[in-house]
CSV table of C-alpha atoms in Angstrom, one decimal:
chain,number,residue,atom,x,y,z
P,211,UNK,CA,-13.7,-10.2,43.6
P,212,UNK,CA,-11.4,-12.6,41.7
P,213,UNK,CA,-10.0,-9.1,39.8
P,214,UNK,CA,-9.4,-7.4,43.1
P,215,UNK,CA,-7.8,-10.1,44.7
P,216,UNK,CA,-5.5,-11.2,41.5
P,217,UNK,CA,-4.5,-7.6,41.2
P,218,UNK,CA,-4.2,-7.1,44.9
P,219,UNK,CA,-1.7,-10.3,45.0
P,220,UNK,CA,0.2,-9.2,41.9
P,221,UNK,CA,0.9,-5.3,43.4
P,222,UNK,CA,2.0,-6.5,46.8
P,223,UNK,CA,4.3,-9.3,45.1
P,224,UNK,CA,5.9,-6.5,42.8
P,225,UNK,CA,6.1,-3.9,45.3
P,226,UNK,CA,3.3,-1.8,43.4
P,227,UNK,CA,0.5,0.4,44.7
P,228,UNK,CA,-2.8,-1.0,43.9
P,229,UNK,CA,-5.4,1.8,42.3
P,230,UNK,CA,-9.1,0.7,41.7
P,231,UNK,CA,-12.2,2.5,40.3
P,232,UNK,CA,-14.2,2.8,43.4
P,233,UNK,CA,-17.9,1.5,42.7
P,234,UNK,CA,-21.4,2.0,44.7
P,235,UNK,CA,-21.7,-1.7,45.4
P,236,UNK,CA,-18.3,-3.5,45.8
P,237,UNK,CA,-16.5,-0.8,47.8
P,238,UNK,CA,-20.1,-0.7,49.8
P,239,UNK,CA,-19.8,-4.2,50.9
P,240,UNK,CA,-15.8,-4.9,52.3
P,241,UNK,CA,-13.2,-3.0,54.0
P,242,UNK,CA,-10.3,-2.7,51.2
P,243,UNK,CA,-7.0,-1.5,51.2
P,244,UNK,CA,-6.7,-0.6,47.9
P,245,UNK,CA,-6.8,3.2,46.8
P,246,UNK,CA,-10.3,4.0,45.2
P,247,UNK,CA,-10.5,6.7,42.9
P,248,UNK,CA,-13.6,7.8,41.2
P,249,UNK,CA,-12.4,8.1,37.4
P,250,UNK,CA,-9.0,7.5,36.1
P,251,UNK,CA,-6.6,9.8,36.9
P,252,UNK,CA,-3.6,8.4,34.9
P,253,UNK,CA,-3.7,9.1,31.0
P,254,UNK,CA,-4.5,6.6,28.8
P,255,UNK,CA,-1.6,6.8,26.9
P,256,UNK,CA,0.8,6.4,30.2
P,257,UNK,CA,-0.8,3.0,30.9
P,258,UNK,CA,-0.3,-0.5,29.4
P,259,UNK,CA,-3.3,-3.2,29.0
P,260,UNK,CA,-2.0,-6.6,30.0
P,261,UNK,CA,-4.6,-9.3,29.8
P,262,UNK,CA,-4.4,-12.9,30.8
P,263,UNK,CA,-3.7,-15.8,28.3
P,264,UNK,CA,-7.0,-17.8,29.8
P,265,UNK,CA,-9.4,-16.3,32.1
P,266,UNK,CA,-9.8,-18.9,34.6
P,267,UNK,CA,-5.7,-20.4,34.6
P,268,UNK,CA,-2.4,-18.8,35.9
P,269,UNK,CA,-0.4,-16.5,33.3
P,270,UNK,CA,3.1,-16.1,35.2
P,271,UNK,CA,3.6,-13.0,32.7
P,272,UNK,CA,1.7,-11.0,35.2
P,273,UNK,CA,4.5,-11.3,37.5
P,274,UNK,CA,6.8,-9.9,35.5
P,275,UNK,CA,5.7,-6.5,34.9
P,276,UNK,CA,8.5,-3.9,34.3
P,277,UNK,CA,9.2,-1.3,37.1
P,278,UNK,CA,8.5,2.3,36.0
P,279,UNK,CA,5.5,1.7,34.4
P,280,UNK,CA,1.6,2.0,35.0
P,281,UNK,CA,-0.3,-1.5,34.1
P,282,UNK,CA,-3.9,-2.1,34.0
P,283,UNK,CA,-4.3,-5.8,34.9
P,284,UNK,CA,-7.3,-8.1,33.5
P,285,UNK,CA,-9.5,-9.4,32.5
P,286,UNK,CA,-10.9,-12.0,34.7
P,287,UNK,CA,-7.9,-13.2,36.6
P,288,UNK,CA,-9.8,-16.4,37.9
P,289,UNK,CA,-6.6,-18.4,39.6
P,290,UNK,CA,-5.6,-18.4,43.1
P,291,UNK,CA,-2.2,-18.4,42.2
P,292,UNK,CA,-2.2,-14.6,41.7
P,293,UNK,CA,-3.2,-13.7,45.3
P,294,UNK,CA,-1.8,-17.0,47.3
P,295,UNK,CA,0.9,-14.8,48.8
P,296,UNK,CA,-1.7,-12.6,50.6
P,297,UNK,CA,-4.7,-14.8,51.7
P,298,UNK,CA,-4.6,-13.7,55.2
P,299,UNK,CA,-4.8,-10.2,54.3
P,300,UNK,CA,-7.8,-10.6,51.5
P,301,UNK,CA,-9.9,-12.8,53.9
P,302,UNK,CA,-9.8,-9.8,55.9
P,303,UNK,CA,-10.6,-7.0,53.3
P,304,UNK,CA,-13.6,-9.2,52.0
P,305,UNK,CA,-15.5,-9.2,55.5
P,306,UNK,CA,-18.7,-7.9,55.0
P,307,UNK,CA,-19.5,-4.8,57.1
P,308,UNK,CA,-21.7,-4.9,59.8
P,309,UNK,CA,-25.3,-4.2,58.4
P,310,UNK,CA,-24.6,-7.2,55.9
P,311,UNK,CA,-23.4,-9.6,58.1
P,312,UNK,CA,-25.7,-8.8,60.6
P,313,UNK,CA,-28.9,-9.5,58.4
P,314,UNK,CA,-26.5,-13.2,57.5
P,315,UNK,CA,-26.6,-13.7,61.1
P,316,UNK,CA,-30.1,-13.2,61.6
P,317,UNK,CA,-31.1,-15.4,58.8
P,318,UNK,CA,-28.7,-18.3,60.3
P,319,UNK,CA,-30.1,-17.6,63.8
P,320,UNK,CA,-33.6,-18.1,62.7
P,321,UNK,CA,-32.8,-21.4,60.8
P,322,UNK,CA,-30.7,-22.8,63.9
P,323,UNK,CA,-34.0,-22.4,65.8
P,324,UNK,CA,-36.1,-23.8,63.3
P,325,UNK,CA,-33.8,-26.8,63.3
P,326,UNK,CA,-33.8,-27.0,67.1
P,327,UNK,CA,-37.6,-27.0,67.1
P,328,UNK,CA,-37.6,-29.9,64.6
P,329,UNK,CA,-34.7,-31.7,66.3
P,330,UNK,CA,-36.6,-31.6,70.1
P,331,UNK,CA,-40.2,-32.5,68.5
P,332,UNK,CA,-38.7,-35.9,67.3
P,333,UNK,CA,-36.6,-36.3,71.1
P,334,UNK,CA,-33.6,-35.4,69.3
P,335,UNK,CA,-31.2,-32.6,69.8
P,336,UNK,CA,-29.7,-29.7,68.2
P,337,UNK,CA,-26.5,-28.9,70.2
P,338,UNK,CA,-23.4,-28.3,68.2
P,339,UNK,CA,-25.2,-27.7,64.8
P,340,UNK,CA,-22.6,-27.8,61.4
P,341,UNK,CA,-24.1,-25.7,59.1
P,342,UNK,CA,-23.1,-26.5,55.7
P,343,UNK,CA,-23.5,-23.5,53.2
P,344,UNK,CA,-25.1,-24.8,49.5
P,345,UNK,CA,-24.7,-22.4,46.5
P,346,UNK,CA,-26.6,-23.6,43.2
P,347,UNK,CA,-26.0,-21.8,40.0
P,348,UNK,CA,-28.5,-22.3,37.4
P,349,UNK,CA,-30.4,-19.2,36.0
P,350,UNK,CA,-28.3,-17.7,33.1
P,351,UNK,CA,-26.6,-21.0,32.5
P,352,UNK,CA,-29.7,-23.1,31.9
P,353,UNK,CA,-31.5,-20.4,30.1
P,354,UNK,CA,-29.3,-18.5,27.8
P,355,UNK,CA,-27.8,-20.3,24.4
P,356,UNK,CA,-24.7,-18.3,25.0
P,357,UNK,CA,-23.7,-20.1,28.1
P,358,UNK,CA,-24.3,-23.2,26.8
P,359,UNK,CA,-22.8,-22.7,23.4
P,360,UNK,CA,-19.8,-21.7,25.2
P,361,UNK,CA,-19.5,-24.5,27.3
P,362,UNK,CA,-21.1,-23.7,31.1
P,363,UNK,CA,-22.5,-26.7,32.4
P,364,UNK,CA,-24.9,-26.8,35.6
P,365,UNK,CA,-24.1,-29.2,38.4
P,366,UNK,CA,-26.6,-32.3,37.9
P,367,UNK,CA,-28.8,-33.3,40.9
P,368,UNK,CA,-27.1,-36.4,42.0
P,369,UNK,CA,-23.9,-34.1,42.5
P,370,UNK,CA,-25.6,-32.3,45.0
P,371,UNK,CA,-27.1,-35.5,46.7
P,372,UNK,CA,-23.7,-37.1,47.1
P,373,UNK,CA,-22.2,-34.0,48.1
P,374,UNK,CA,-24.7,-33.6,51.0
P,375,UNK,CA,-24.3,-37.4,51.8
P,376,UNK,CA,-20.5,-37.0,52.6
P,377,UNK,CA,-21.6,-34.2,55.1
P,378,UNK,CA,-24.0,-36.3,57.0
P,379,UNK,CA,-21.9,-39.1,57.4
P,380,UNK,CA,-18.8,-37.0,58.4
P,381,UNK,CA,-21.1,-34.7,61.3
P,382,UNK,CA,-24.1,-35.1,63.3
P,383,UNK,CA,-26.7,-32.6,63.5
P,384,UNK,CA,-25.7,-31.0,59.8
P,385,UNK,CA,-27.9,-28.3,58.8
P,386,UNK,CA,-28.0,-27.5,55.1
P,387,UNK,CA,-28.5,-23.6,54.2
P,388,UNK,CA,-29.2,-23.2,50.7
P,389,UNK,CA,-28.5,-19.9,48.6
P,390,UNK,CA,-29.5,-19.8,44.3
P,391,UNK,CA,-30.4,-17.8,41.7
P,392,UNK,CA,-33.3,-20.2,41.3
P,393,UNK,CA,-35.2,-21.2,44.6
P,394,UNK,CA,-37.9,-22.9,42.6
P,395,UNK,CA,-35.4,-25.5,41.5
P,396,UNK,CA,-33.7,-26.4,44.8
P,397,UNK,CA,-36.9,-26.3,46.4
P,398,UNK,CA,-38.3,-28.9,44.2
P,399,UNK,CA,-34.8,-30.9,43.7
P,400,UNK,CA,-33.0,-30.8,47.1
P,401,UNK,CA,-35.0,-33.3,49.4
P,402,UNK,CA,-33.6,-33.2,53.0
P,403,UNK,CA,-35.6,-32.7,56.5
P,404,UNK,CA,-32.6,-30.5,57.3
P,405,UNK,CA,-32.4,-27.8,55.2
P,406,UNK,CA,-33.2,-24.1,55.4
P,407,UNK,CA,-33.5,-22.2,51.9
P,408,UNK,CA,-32.8,-18.3,52.2
P,409,UNK,CA,-34.8,-16.0,50.5
P,410,UNK,CA,-32.9,-12.7,51.1
P,411,UNK,CA,-33.2,-11.3,47.6
P,412,UNK,CA,-29.6,-9.8,48.3
P,413,UNK,CA,-26.4,-11.0,46.6
P,414,UNK,CA,-24.3,-9.8,49.1
P,415,UNK,CA,-26.3,-11.1,52.2
P,416,UNK,CA,-26.6,-14.7,50.4
P,417,UNK,CA,-22.6,-14.8,50.5
P,418,UNK,CA,-22.1,-13.7,53.8
P,419,UNK,CA,-24.5,-16.3,55.0
P,420,UNK,CA,-22.6,-19.3,53.1
P,421,UNK,CA,-19.4,-17.8,54.2
P,422,UNK,CA,-20.5,-17.7,58.3
P,423,UNK,CA,-21.2,-21.7,57.8
P,424,UNK,CA,-18.8,-24.1,58.7
P,425,UNK,CA,-18.3,-26.0,55.3
P,426,UNK,CA,-19.6,-25.4,51.4
P,427,UNK,CA,-20.7,-27.3,48.6
P,428,UNK,CA,-20.4,-25.3,45.4
P,429,UNK,CA,-21.7,-25.8,42.0
P,430,UNK,CA,-20.3,-24.1,39.2
P,431,UNK,CA,-19.5,-20.4,39.0
P,432,UNK,CA,-17.2,-17.8,40.8
P,433,UNK,CA,-19.7,-16.6,43.5
P,434,UNK,CA,-19.9,-20.0,44.9
P,435,UNK,CA,-15.9,-20.4,44.6
P,436,UNK,CA,-15.9,-17.2,46.8
P,437,UNK,CA,-17.9,-18.3,49.3
P,438,UNK,CA,-16.2,-21.6,50.0
P,439,UNK,CA,-12.8,-19.7,50.0
P,440,UNK,CA,-13.7,-17.1,53.1
P,441,UNK,CA,-16.0,-19.8,54.9
P,442,UNK,CA,-12.6,-21.6,55.5
P,443,UNK,CA,-14.2,-25.3,56.2
P,444,UNK,CA,-14.4,-28.1,53.8
P,445,UNK,CA,-15.6,-27.0,50.6
P,446,UNK,CA,-16.7,-29.9,47.9
P,447,UNK,CA,-16.8,-28.7,44.0
P,448,UNK,CA,-18.5,-30.4,41.1
P,449,UNK,CA,-15.5,-31.7,39.0
P,450,UNK,CA,-16.8,-30.6,35.8
P,451,UNK,CA,-17.9,-27.2,35.2
P,452,UNK,CA,-16.9,-27.0,31.4
P,453,UNK,CA,-17.7,-29.3,28.7
P,454,UNK,CA,-14.8,-31.0,27.6
P,455,UNK,CA,-14.9,-30.0,23.9
P,456,UNK,CA,-16.0,-26.2,24.4
P,457,UNK,CA,-14.1,-22.7,24.2
P,458,UNK,CA,-14.7,-22.6,28.2
P,459,UNK,CA,-12.4,-25.7,28.9
P,460,UNK,CA,-9.4,-23.8,27.0
P,461,UNK,CA,-9.9,-21.4,29.7
P,462,UNK,CA,-8.7,-23.6,32.4
P,463,UNK,CA,-5.7,-25.5,33.1
P,464,UNK,CA,-5.4,-29.4,32.3
P,465,UNK,CA,-6.7,-30.9,35.3
P,466,UNK,CA,-8.5,-27.3,36.7
P,467,UNK,CA,-5.6,-26.7,39.4
P,468,UNK,CA,-4.9,-23.3,38.9
P,469,UNK,CA,-8.9,-22.5,39.6
P,470,UNK,CA,-10.0,-24.8,42.2
P,471,UNK,CA,-8.3,-24.0,45.2
P,472,UNK,CA,-5.8,-26.8,47.0
P,473,UNK,CA,-7.5,-29.0,49.7
P,474,UNK,CA,-10.9,-28.6,48.1
P,475,UNK,CA,-12.5,-31.8,47.3
P,476,UNK,CA,-13.6,-32.4,43.5
P,477,UNK,CA,-17.1,-34.8,43.1
P,478,UNK,CA,-18.6,-36.1,40.0
C-alpha cells in the first residue's frame, strides 16, 4: 500500500501516468485509479530504476525525476510525505470492495450486539459505542531471528494497556476490537471487559474492520499504519518500533516524523 500510494503521489505531482502490475489480490481489494497491466509492456532498456535511500524516510530525489523518461520507483517508499498531496484521492481508492466491507461490518455488528448485552446485564447502556481498533503485530517479529537482528521490536503489553486507558479516559462506552497475527498472545494479554477479538482469518477483512472503527491503536508494522490512516480518528502508536543501535533504525528519520503521520500520538 505504501508503494502504490507513494508512486501515485509522485506521479500526480510530476504530471506523469502511473502504471502498476495487476495482482490477483491487491486489485481485488480496492478501486484503484492507476493503469493496471498483466506484465511490463515497456522494454527494460527504456526504464530507469530509482530507489529511495532509506525505506522509511522521505527522499526528495524522487520528486525530481526528469520528464520524457520512464521510471520504476521503489523499493518501500514508507513515508506519507510522498503522497500528502493526494490524501483524499488515496482514501477513496483504498475503500474496500463491498464483499470485504460487508464481512467487516457483520463482525462489528455482532461485537456491538454482544457489548450491548453485557452492558444491559449490569444495568448500563451501550448507546453511542466508540469503537477502537487495536492491531497487534507479533508473529514474524518475535519468531524469526532475522527480524530481531535487524532491529524490529514488538510493542510491549504495557504500551497497549496505556493506550487503552487513554481511550477509556476520553470516551464512554468504549469497545476495543482486536486484530492480530497472534490471537493466542492477545487473548492472554489484553484483559479488559469490553474487548472483541476478530477471528476472520482474512487480512483484508481484518483491515476493513479496523478501518471502520472510530479510532485506532497500532503497535508496529505497516498493516496497522494503514488501518490508522484510513480510519481517520485518533491514532496512537508505539514510539520506538526499532532498536536504537540497529540497521532498521537507520531507515527512519531522526524523530520518525517522515514515517508516522502528523497528528498521531506516540506512546511508550
